[in-house]
Coordinates of C-alpha atoms and ligand atoms in Angstrom, one line a residue:
M1358 CA 106.2 77.4 195.3
T1359 CA 103.7 77.8 198.2
E1360 CA 105.2 78.2 201.7
D1361 CA 104.0 75.9 204.2
F1362 CA 103.5 76.4 207.8
K1363 CA 102.7 73.7 210.4
S1364 CA 101.5 74.1 214.1
D1365 CA 99.5 72.2 216.4
F1366 CA 96.7 74.8 216.5
L1367 CA 95.7 77.4 213.9
V1368 CA 93.7 80.3 215.1
I1369 CA 91.9 82.6 212.5
G1370 CA 91.1 86.1 214.0
S1371 CA 92.7 88.0 216.7
G1372 CA 89.8 89.4 219.1
I1373 CA 89.3 88.2 222.6
A1374 CA 88.0 84.7 221.5
G1375 CA 91.0 83.9 219.3
L1376 CA 93.6 85.3 221.7
M1377 CA 92.2 83.6 224.8
F1378 CA 91.8 80.2 222.9
A1379 CA 95.5 80.8 221.8
L1380 CA 96.8 81.4 225.3
K1381 CA 95.0 78.3 226.6
A1382 CA 96.0 76.0 223.6
S1383 CA 99.7 77.0 223.8
R1384 CA 100.0 75.2 227.2
Y1385 CA 99.8 72.0 225.2
G1386 CA 101.4 72.9 221.8
T1387 CA 102.3 75.4 219.2
V1388 CA 100.0 78.1 217.7
S1389 CA 99.7 80.2 214.7
I1390 CA 97.3 83.1 214.9
V1391 CA 96.5 84.4 211.4
T1392 CA 95.0 87.9 211.5
K1393 CA 94.1 90.0 208.5
K1394 CA 95.3 93.4 209.5
E1395 CA 97.1 94.3 212.7
I1396 CA 96.5 92.3 215.8
M1397 CA 94.7 94.9 217.6
D1398 CA 92.1 95.4 214.7
S1399 CA 89.2 93.4 216.0
N1400 CA 85.4 94.1 216.9
T1401 CA 86.6 93.4 220.5
A1402 CA 88.8 96.5 220.7
L1403 CA 85.8 98.5 220.0
A1404 CA 83.5 97.1 222.8
Q1405 CA 82.4 99.8 225.1
G1406 CA 79.8 98.2 227.6
G1407 CA 81.5 95.3 229.3
I1408 CA 80.8 91.7 230.2
A1409 CA 77.8 90.5 231.8
S1410 CA 78.4 88.3 235.0
V1411 CA 76.9 87.8 238.4
F1412 CA 78.8 89.4 241.2
S1413 CA 76.4 91.5 243.1
H1414 CA 74.8 89.6 246.0
V1415 CA 71.4 90.7 244.9
D1416 CA 71.8 89.1 241.8
S1417 CA 72.1 85.4 240.8
F1418 CA 72.8 82.8 238.0
D1419 CA 68.9 82.2 237.7
L1420 CA 68.2 85.9 237.2
H1421 CA 70.9 86.1 234.5
T1422 CA 69.8 83.1 233.0
Q1423 CA 66.2 84.2 232.9
D1424 CA 67.0 87.5 231.4
T1425 CA 69.1 85.8 228.6
L1426 CA 66.2 83.4 227.8
D1427 CA 63.7 86.2 227.8
S1428 CA 65.8 88.4 225.4
G1429 CA 66.5 85.3 223.2
Q1430 CA 62.7 84.7 222.8
G1431 CA 62.5 81.0 222.7
L1432 CA 65.4 80.1 220.8
C1433 CA 68.1 80.0 223.5
S1434 CA 69.4 76.4 224.5
K1435 CA 68.5 76.7 228.3
E1436 CA 71.6 74.3 228.6
V1437 CA 74.1 76.6 227.0
V1438 CA 72.8 79.7 228.8
E1439 CA 73.2 78.0 232.3
A1440 CA 76.5 76.9 231.5
V1441 CA 77.9 80.2 230.1
V1442 CA 76.3 82.3 233.0
K1443 CA 77.8 79.8 235.6
D1444 CA 81.4 79.9 234.0
G1445 CA 81.2 83.8 234.0
P1446 CA 82.6 84.8 237.3
G1447 CA 85.6 82.4 237.0
M1448 CA 86.4 83.9 233.6
I1449 CA 86.4 87.4 234.7
R1450 CA 88.8 86.4 237.7
E1451 CA 91.2 84.8 235.0
L1452 CA 91.2 88.1 233.2
I1453 CA 92.0 90.0 236.5
D1454 CA 94.8 87.6 237.1
L1455 CA 96.0 88.3 233.6
G1456 CA 96.2 92.0 234.6
V1457 CA 93.0 93.5 233.1
K1458 CA 91.7 96.4 235.2
F1459 CA 88.0 96.7 235.8
N1460 CA 86.5 99.6 237.4
L1461 CA 86.2 99.1 241.0
D1462 CA 83.6 100.9 243.4
M1463 CA 85.6 101.3 246.6
E1464 CA 83.2 103.9 247.9
H1465 CA 80.0 101.9 248.2
K1466 CA 80.9 98.6 249.6
T1467 CA 77.2 97.2 249.5
A1468 CA 75.9 93.9 248.9
E1469 CA 75.2 95.0 245.3
H1470 CA 78.8 95.0 244.5
G1471 CA 79.8 91.6 245.7
E1472 CA 83.2 90.3 246.9
L1473 CA 85.4 92.0 244.2
N1474 CA 84.0 95.4 244.7
L1475 CA 83.7 95.8 240.9
E1476 CA 81.5 98.6 239.6
L1477 CA 78.6 97.1 238.0
G1478 CA 76.6 98.7 235.1
R1479 CA 73.1 98.0 233.6
E1480 CA 72.1 97.7 230.1
G1481 CA 68.9 96.9 228.3
G1482 CA 67.1 93.7 229.1
H1483 CA 69.0 93.1 232.5
S1484 CA 67.1 92.9 235.5
Q1485 CA 70.3 93.6 237.8
K1486 CA 73.4 95.6 237.6
R1487 CA 75.8 93.0 236.3
I1488 CA 78.1 94.8 233.6
V1489 CA 81.8 94.5 234.6
H1490 CA 83.5 97.1 232.5
A1491 CA 86.7 99.0 232.3
E1492 CA 85.8 102.7 231.9
D1493 CA 83.8 103.1 228.7
M1494 CA 86.4 101.1 226.8
T1495 CA 86.3 97.6 228.1
G1496 CA 87.4 95.8 224.7
K1497 CA 90.4 98.0 224.4
E1498 CA 91.7 97.0 227.7
L1499 CA 90.9 93.3 227.4
E1500 CA 92.6 93.1 224.1
A1501 CA 95.6 95.2 225.2
V1502 CA 96.3 92.8 228.1
L1503 CA 95.7 89.6 225.9
V1504 CA 97.9 90.8 223.0
R1505 CA 100.7 91.4 225.7
H1506 CA 100.5 87.8 226.9
V1507 CA 100.3 86.5 223.4
R1508 CA 103.5 88.5 222.2
D1509 CA 105.4 87.3 225.2
N1510 CA 104.4 83.5 224.5
P1511 CA 107.1 81.8 222.7
Q1512 CA 104.5 78.9 221.6
I1513 CA 102.5 81.4 219.6
Q1514 CA 103.5 82.9 216.4
V1515 CA 101.3 85.8 215.0
F1516 CA 100.9 86.4 211.4
E1517 CA 99.6 90.0 211.0
D1518 CA 98.4 91.0 207.6
H1519 CA 97.4 87.5 206.7
I1520 CA 93.9 86.9 205.3
A1521 CA 92.5 83.2 205.3
I1522 CA 90.9 82.4 201.9
D1523 CA 89.4 78.9 202.5
L1524 CA 89.9 76.0 204.8
I1525 CA 91.4 72.8 203.7
I1526 CA 89.1 70.0 204.3
G1527 CA 90.0 66.2 204.1
S1528 CA 87.6 63.9 202.7
A1529 CA 87.2 60.3 202.2
R1530 CA 85.4 60.5 199.1
K1531 CA 86.5 62.7 196.2
K1532 CA 84.7 66.0 196.2
S1533 CA 85.3 69.2 194.4
G1534 CA 87.8 71.3 196.3
M1535 CA 88.5 68.7 199.1
L1536 CA 91.7 66.8 199.8
L1537 CA 91.5 63.1 199.4
T1538 CA 92.3 61.4 202.8
A1539 CA 91.7 58.2 204.8
H1540 CA 89.1 59.7 206.8
E1541 CA 85.8 61.6 206.3
N1542 CA 85.2 65.4 206.7
Y1543 CA 87.9 67.1 208.8
C1544 CA 89.8 70.2 208.9
C1545 CA 93.6 70.4 208.4
G1546 CA 94.3 74.0 208.1
A1547 CA 93.5 76.8 205.6
Y1548 CA 95.1 78.6 202.5
V1549 CA 96.0 82.1 203.6
L1550 CA 97.0 85.2 201.4
D1551 CA 100.0 87.2 202.7
R1552 CA 98.8 90.7 201.9
E1553 CA 102.1 92.4 201.9
F1554 CA 103.8 89.9 199.3
S1555 CA 100.5 88.9 197.8
S1556 CA 101.4 85.3 197.9
V1557 CA 99.2 82.4 199.0
K1558 CA 100.7 80.3 202.0
T1559 CA 99.4 76.8 203.4
F1560 CA 98.9 76.7 207.1
Q1561 CA 98.5 73.1 208.3
A1562 CA 97.2 72.3 211.7
K1563 CA 95.8 69.4 213.9
S1564 CA 93.1 71.8 215.1
T1565 CA 91.7 74.9 213.5
L1566 CA 89.8 77.6 215.2
L1567 CA 87.4 80.2 213.4
A1568 CA 87.1 83.4 215.6
T1569 CA 86.9 86.0 212.8
G1570 CA 84.1 87.9 214.6
G1571 CA 81.2 89.0 212.8
A1572 CA 79.8 90.6 209.5
G1573 CA 78.4 94.1 210.3
K1574 CA 80.1 95.1 207.0
V1575 CA 77.3 93.2 205.1
Y1576 CA 75.3 96.2 205.9
L1577 CA 75.6 100.0 204.7
Y1578 CA 75.5 101.4 208.3
T1579 CA 77.3 99.4 211.0
S1580 CA 78.9 100.0 214.3
N1581 CA 81.5 97.3 213.3
P1582 CA 85.1 98.1 212.2
D1583 CA 86.1 97.3 208.3
I1584 CA 87.3 93.8 209.2
A1585 CA 83.7 92.4 210.0
T1586 CA 83.2 90.7 206.6
G1587 CA 81.9 87.4 208.0
D1588 CA 85.0 85.6 206.8
G1589 CA 84.6 82.7 209.2
I1590 CA 81.1 82.1 208.6
A1591 CA 81.6 82.1 204.9
M1592 CA 84.7 79.8 204.8
A1593 CA 82.6 77.4 207.2
Y1594 CA 79.7 77.3 205.0
R1595 CA 81.8 76.8 201.8
A1596 CA 83.5 73.8 203.4
G1597 CA 80.3 72.2 204.4
A1598 CA 79.7 73.2 208.0
T1599 CA 76.2 73.8 209.2
V1600 CA 75.4 77.4 209.8
A1601 CA 72.4 78.6 212.0
N1602 CA 70.0 81.6 212.7
L1603 CA 71.5 84.2 210.3
E1604 CA 68.4 86.2 210.0
F1605 CA 69.0 87.2 213.6
V1606 CA 71.2 90.4 212.9
Q1607 CA 71.1 92.8 215.8
F1608 CA 71.0 96.6 215.2
H1609 CA 72.4 98.6 217.9
P1610 CA 69.8 101.4 218.6
T1611 CA 72.4 104.2 219.3
C1612 CA 75.4 104.8 216.8
L1613 CA 76.2 108.6 216.4
Y1614 CA 74.6 110.4 213.5
H1615 CA 77.3 112.4 211.8
P1616 CA 78.8 112.3 208.4
E1617 CA 82.2 111.7 209.5
A1618 CA 81.5 109.5 212.6
K1619 CA 82.2 106.1 210.9
N1620 CA 81.0 103.2 213.0
F1621 CA 80.8 105.2 216.2
L1622 CA 78.7 103.7 218.9
I1623 CA 77.2 105.3 222.0
S1624 CA 77.2 102.5 224.6
E1625 CA 73.8 101.2 225.9
A1626 CA 75.4 102.0 229.3
V1627 CA 74.6 105.6 228.7
R1628 CA 70.8 104.3 228.8
G1629 CA 71.8 102.3 231.8
E1630 CA 72.8 105.3 233.7
G1631 CA 69.6 107.2 233.0
G1632 CA 70.0 108.2 229.4
V1633 CA 66.6 108.8 227.5
L1634 CA 65.7 108.5 223.9
L1635 CA 64.1 111.8 222.5
D1636 CA 62.3 112.3 219.0
A1637 CA 63.0 115.3 216.9
D1638 CA 60.6 117.4 219.1
G1639 CA 62.5 116.5 222.2
N1640 CA 59.7 114.0 223.5
S1641 CA 60.6 110.8 225.0
F1642 CA 58.9 107.8 223.2
M1643 CA 60.0 104.3 224.6
E1644 CA 57.1 104.3 227.0
K1645 CA 54.8 103.8 224.1
Y1646 CA 56.6 100.7 222.8
D1647 CA 57.6 99.0 226.3
P1648 CA 55.8 100.9 229.3
Q1649 CA 57.8 98.8 231.7
Q1650 CA 61.3 98.7 230.4
K1651 CA 61.1 101.9 228.3
D1652 CA 64.7 103.1 227.4
L1653 CA 66.2 99.8 228.8
A1654 CA 63.8 97.5 226.8
C1655 CA 65.6 94.7 224.8
R1656 CA 67.5 96.1 221.5
D1657 CA 65.2 94.6 219.2
V1658 CA 62.3 96.4 220.5
V1659 CA 64.3 99.6 220.9
A1660 CA 65.8 99.4 217.3
R1661 CA 62.3 98.8 215.8
A1662 CA 60.6 101.6 217.9
I1663 CA 63.4 104.0 216.5
D1664 CA 62.9 102.7 213.0
T1665 CA 59.1 103.5 213.2
E1666 CA 59.7 106.9 214.7
L1667 CA 62.1 107.8 212.0
K1668 CA 59.7 106.7 209.3
K1669 CA 56.8 108.5 210.9
S1670 CA 58.5 112.0 211.3
G1671 CA 60.8 111.6 208.3
A1672 CA 63.6 113.0 210.6
D1673 CA 67.4 111.9 209.9
S1674 CA 68.0 110.9 213.5
I1675 CA 66.3 110.8 217.1
F1676 CA 68.4 112.0 220.1
L1677 CA 70.1 110.5 223.1
D1678 CA 70.0 112.7 226.2
I1679 CA 72.0 112.4 229.4
S1680 CA 72.3 116.1 230.1
H1681 CA 70.1 115.9 233.2
K1682 CA 72.8 114.0 235.0
N1683 CA 75.6 115.7 236.9
A1684 CA 78.2 116.6 234.3
G1685 CA 81.2 115.5 236.6
F1686 CA 79.5 111.9 236.8
V1687 CA 78.8 111.6 232.9
K1688 CA 82.7 112.7 232.2
K1689 CA 84.0 110.2 234.9
R1690 CA 81.6 107.2 233.7
F1691 CA 82.0 107.9 229.9
P1692 CA 85.4 109.6 229.5
N1693 CA 86.1 108.2 226.0
L1694 CA 82.2 108.8 224.7
H1695 CA 82.2 112.2 226.1
A1696 CA 85.9 113.2 224.4
R1697 CA 84.7 111.5 221.1
C1698 CA 81.4 113.3 221.0
L1699 CA 83.3 116.6 221.6
E1700 CA 85.3 116.0 218.4
Y1701 CA 82.1 116.1 216.6
S1702 CA 80.9 119.3 218.7
Y1703 CA 78.4 117.5 220.7
D1704 CA 78.8 117.9 224.5
M1705 CA 77.0 115.0 226.3
T1706 CA 76.7 116.9 229.5
K1707 CA 74.8 119.7 227.9
D1708 CA 72.9 118.4 224.9
P1709 CA 71.1 115.6 223.5
V1710 CA 73.3 113.7 220.9
P1711 CA 71.8 112.6 217.4
V1712 CA 71.7 108.8 217.1
V1713 CA 70.6 106.3 214.6
P1714 CA 70.3 102.3 214.7
A1715 CA 73.2 100.4 212.7
A1716 CA 73.9 96.6 212.3
H1717 CA 76.0 95.5 215.3
Y1718 CA 76.0 91.8 216.0
M1719 CA 75.3 88.6 214.2
C1720 CA 73.3 86.2 216.8
G1721 CA 73.7 83.3 214.2
G1722 CA 76.9 82.0 212.9
V1723 CA 78.5 78.5 212.5
A1724 CA 76.6 76.0 214.5
T1725 CA 78.5 74.5 217.3
D1726 CA 78.2 72.0 220.2
M1727 CA 78.9 72.8 223.9
N1728 CA 82.6 72.8 223.1
G1729 CA 82.6 75.0 220.3
K1730 CA 83.2 72.3 217.8
T1731 CA 81.4 72.6 214.4
D1732 CA 80.2 69.4 212.5
I1733 CA 83.5 69.5 210.6
E1734 CA 86.1 67.3 212.8
R1735 CA 89.0 69.4 214.2
L1736 CA 87.1 72.7 213.2
Y1737 CA 86.0 75.0 216.0
A1738 CA 84.0 78.2 215.8
I1739 CA 83.7 80.6 218.7
G1740 CA 82.7 84.3 219.4
E1741 CA 80.7 86.1 217.1
T1742 CA 81.6 83.6 214.3
A1743 CA 79.7 80.9 216.2
C1744 CA 76.0 80.0 216.8
T1745 CA 76.2 78.1 220.2
G1746 CA 72.6 78.6 221.3
L1747 CA 73.3 81.2 223.8
H1748 CA 71.7 84.3 222.1
G1749 CA 68.6 82.7 220.5
A1750 CA 66.7 85.4 218.4
N1751 CA 68.1 88.2 220.2
R1752 CA 71.2 88.7 222.2
L1753 CA 71.2 90.0 225.6
A1754 CA 73.6 93.1 225.9
S1755 CA 77.1 92.3 227.1
N1756 CA 76.6 88.7 226.9
S1757 CA 79.0 88.5 223.8
L1758 CA 82.4 89.0 225.5
L1759 CA 81.3 86.6 228.1
E1760 CA 80.3 83.9 225.4
A1761 CA 83.8 84.5 223.8
L1762 CA 85.6 83.8 227.2
V1763 CA 83.7 81.0 228.1
Y1764 CA 83.9 79.2 224.7
A1765 CA 87.7 80.0 224.4
D1766 CA 88.0 77.9 227.3
K1767 CA 85.7 75.2 226.4
A1768 CA 87.1 74.6 222.8
A1769 CA 90.7 74.8 224.0
T1770 CA 90.2 72.0 226.4
H1771 CA 88.3 70.0 224.0
A1772 CA 90.8 70.6 221.1
I1773 CA 93.7 69.7 223.5
E1774 CA 91.9 66.5 224.4
Q1775 CA 91.2 65.6 220.8
I1776 CA 94.7 66.0 219.5
Q1777 CA 96.1 64.0 222.6
E1778 CA 93.6 61.2 221.9
L1779 CA 93.8 61.0 218.1
Q1780 CA 96.9 59.9 216.5
F1781 CA 97.8 62.6 213.8
L1782 CA 96.6 60.6 210.9
S1783 CA 98.8 60.7 208.0
I1784 CA 97.4 63.4 205.9
P1785 CA 98.7 64.0 202.5
E1786 CA 100.2 67.1 201.8
P1787 CA 97.5 69.7 200.6
P1788 CA 98.0 70.6 197.0
P1789 CA 99.8 74.0 196.7
W1790 CA 97.4 76.8 195.7
D1791 CA 96.7 76.8 192.3
E1792 CA 96.6 80.0 190.4
C1793 CA 95.9 78.4 187.2
D1794 CA 95.5 80.8 184.4
T1795 CA 94.4 83.8 186.4
V1796 CA 95.8 87.4 185.8
D1797 CA 96.0 90.6 187.5
S1798 CA 92.5 92.4 187.3
D1799 CA 92.1 95.4 185.3
E1800 CA 88.5 95.6 186.5
L1801 CA 88.7 96.7 190.0
I1802 CA 85.6 98.7 189.7
M1803 CA 83.7 95.1 189.8
V1804 CA 84.8 94.7 193.3
T1805 CA 83.7 98.2 194.6
Q1806 CA 80.5 98.3 192.5
N1807 CA 79.3 94.8 194.1
W1808 CA 80.7 95.8 197.5
D1809 CA 78.6 99.0 197.5
E1810 CA 75.3 97.4 196.0
I1811 CA 75.4 94.4 198.6
R1812 CA 75.7 96.7 201.6
R1813 CA 73.0 99.0 200.2
L1814 CA 70.7 96.2 199.0
M1815 CA 71.0 94.4 202.7
W1816 CA 70.2 97.7 204.4
N1817 CA 67.3 98.7 202.3
Y1818 CA 65.6 95.2 201.9
V1819 CA 67.0 93.0 204.7
G1820 CA 67.1 95.5 207.5
I1821 CA 65.3 96.0 210.8
V1822 CA 61.9 95.5 209.2
R1823 CA 61.5 93.2 206.4
S1824 CA 58.9 91.9 203.9
D1825 CA 58.5 89.0 201.6
K1826 CA 58.7 91.3 198.4
R1827 CA 61.9 93.0 199.8
L1828 CA 63.5 89.5 200.3
E1829 CA 62.4 88.2 197.1
R1830 CA 64.0 91.4 195.4
A1831 CA 67.3 91.0 197.5
K1832 CA 67.5 87.2 196.6
R1833 CA 67.2 88.0 192.8
R1834 CA 70.0 90.8 193.0
I1835 CA 72.4 88.7 195.2
E1836 CA 72.2 85.8 192.8
I1837 CA 73.2 87.9 190.0
M1838 CA 76.2 89.5 191.9
Q1839 CA 77.1 86.0 193.2
A1840 CA 77.5 84.7 189.7
E1841 CA 79.7 87.8 188.9
I1842 CA 81.7 87.3 191.8
R1843 CA 82.4 83.6 191.1
E1844 CA 83.4 84.2 187.6
Y1845 CA 85.8 87.0 188.6
Y1846 CA 87.2 84.9 191.3
W1847 CA 88.3 82.1 189.0
D1848 CA 89.6 84.5 186.2
F1849 CA 91.6 86.9 188.3
R1850 CA 94.5 86.8 190.9
I1851 CA 93.2 86.8 194.4
T1852 CA 93.3 90.1 196.5
A1853 CA 92.1 90.8 200.0
D1854 CA 89.4 93.0 198.6
L1855 CA 88.0 90.1 196.4
I1856 CA 88.3 87.5 199.4
E1857 CA 86.1 89.9 201.5
L1858 CA 83.6 90.7 198.7
R1859 CA 83.4 87.0 198.1
N1860 CA 82.7 86.5 201.8
I1861 CA 80.3 89.2 202.5
A1862 CA 78.1 88.0 199.3
V1863 CA 78.0 84.4 200.9
V1864 CA 76.9 85.8 204.1
A1865 CA 74.4 88.3 202.8
E1866 CA 72.8 85.3 200.7
L1867 CA 72.8 83.3 203.8
I1868 CA 71.0 86.0 205.7
I1869 CA 68.4 86.5 202.9
D1870 CA 67.7 82.7 202.7
S1871 CA 67.3 82.4 206.5
A1872 CA 65.0 85.6 206.7
T1873 CA 63.0 84.1 203.8
H1874 CA 62.6 80.7 205.4
R1875 CA 61.3 82.3 208.8
K1876 CA 57.5 82.9 208.1
E1877 CA 57.0 84.8 211.5
S1878 CA 58.4 87.6 213.6
R1879 CA 60.4 86.7 216.5
G1880 CA 63.2 88.7 218.2
L1881 CA 65.5 90.5 215.7
H1882 CA 63.7 89.1 212.7
Y1883 CA 60.6 91.2 211.9
N1884 CA 58.8 90.5 208.7
I1885 CA 55.5 92.9 208.2
A1886 CA 53.7 89.9 206.6
Y1887 CA 53.9 87.7 209.8
P1888 CA 54.0 90.2 212.6
N1889 CA 53.3 87.4 215.2
K1890 CA 55.4 84.7 216.9
D1891 CA 52.7 82.4 218.0
D1892 CA 53.0 79.6 215.7
L1893 CA 54.9 76.9 217.5
R1894 CA 56.3 75.4 214.2
W1895 CA 58.8 78.2 214.3
L1896 CA 60.3 77.6 217.7
K1897 CA 63.5 76.1 216.2
D1898 CA 66.7 77.2 214.7
T1899 CA 67.1 78.1 210.9
V1900 CA 69.8 75.7 209.7
L1901 CA 71.6 75.9 206.4
R1902 CA 74.3 73.5 205.0
K1903 CA 76.0 73.2 201.8
S1904 CA 78.3 70.1 201.1
I1905 CA 81.0 71.1 198.7
M1906 CA 83.2 74.0 198.1
N1907 CA 82.8 76.2 195.1
Ligands
LIG1075 C1 77.3 98.7 224.0 O1 78.2 99.3 224.9 O2 76.1 99.1 224.1 C2 77.5 97.6 223.4 C3 77.6 96.3 224.1 C4 77.0 95.0 223.5 O3 76.8 95.1 222.4 O4 77.0 94.1 224.0

């Protein structure tokens, strides 16, 4: 028999977006947080740089808005950008009140630091210093403080090692995979696999939030942790929600190049403090690609420049050099990076460090309105899972934690209002999870084979530089793998690996379809057949929608 859990709010994912939403929603009702590993396993915990927000008296909301719009290259929603930028300082104050310790600069109390004396860093594409940070481990500090509050909150129950399989959608018309209800198209929870006991549970809720982070694991090389398999995007799409702008995958220019350094990012803040990119001969090169911003150009420009340099020289990596700065300053500003690089025998204070680009952030995702609501009733998506209109064709560095915080607040406010307004309509009990005639698999090789193939295919054919031919090849191959995965999904008992494979395959196909649709180059999407972005026809989001589950 399927175990059944009921709460007012169901939160899927435990990064900053999910935890902040849960804390706010808990003021009104009960919250279940479902997270597929331990609560601290999230993309947030790896975030180094910080949160972009206006505190300096020489900065302004207008400047932050303009930098975000410039980086997004015509595809940001100005209304969204203005709202997020304006709410930033208030959200940072809330975090400080919760106990988050950001770096302060008590020595230089100048106009640049603003009233809270926060130490402000700079990153690519920002015209001002505005990155609020906690050493070079901002995400870890945020996550630790939020987890403490969540654990202490009697309204919130956390289910670790629980991975969501699919959303439960109510529909007035009979559709495959949907629950027949009096009202059309709303979410009433999710089926979730308890990894420890291999049992499927039903989580019912009046309001459901997708905050599962991004999908870096769709690519062979990524700065993301293993959990980043695009679960929220895939589930929402299968349930019939609209997804948008998935061709805009951000590649971070500087991940450590070392065979054992899995996912190890070297923060853009290093370039913000004067770090310079060098080719294999020790020459700087960014002035050729962006003579004004040079090493602090936007990420799309820097990642493409590195890709070009690597292809030209045949070298395995380029180098990031901050050894010209005072060693004491480097160790104090980047204690974690310095220590981690030493583990791989690189001393940042003395030598240039070898780096390569890697998949880092999905600028697209589940399309939402200004409240983080999707086009399915009672279903919200926030953080990297969502496409709110903030990032456009290229996210400005350190705007992601900001977006997660602001939308956690907006979505919680809206979800609370909604469930207060709506009488909880009588929903028939969702049918228990049906294992039909499935058996335990004796073919686990299918999962690993397809997993490796998808990630390599995406890296080689749908990476930093794309072409029509590569996209066509990618599409042909992903279709074959999708058919295999579907067949396997229905025949064998569900496992966490199979759920993740099914999700990365969906997200990979959505990226390929979105990239194929956009016949121009803009921001993070670069197709050699269409190098320009002058055609106004393409000044719009790429939107995909499927109406039934399979
Ligand atoms: C970094 O520290 O370079 C990453 C920050 C971000 O992706 O916004």
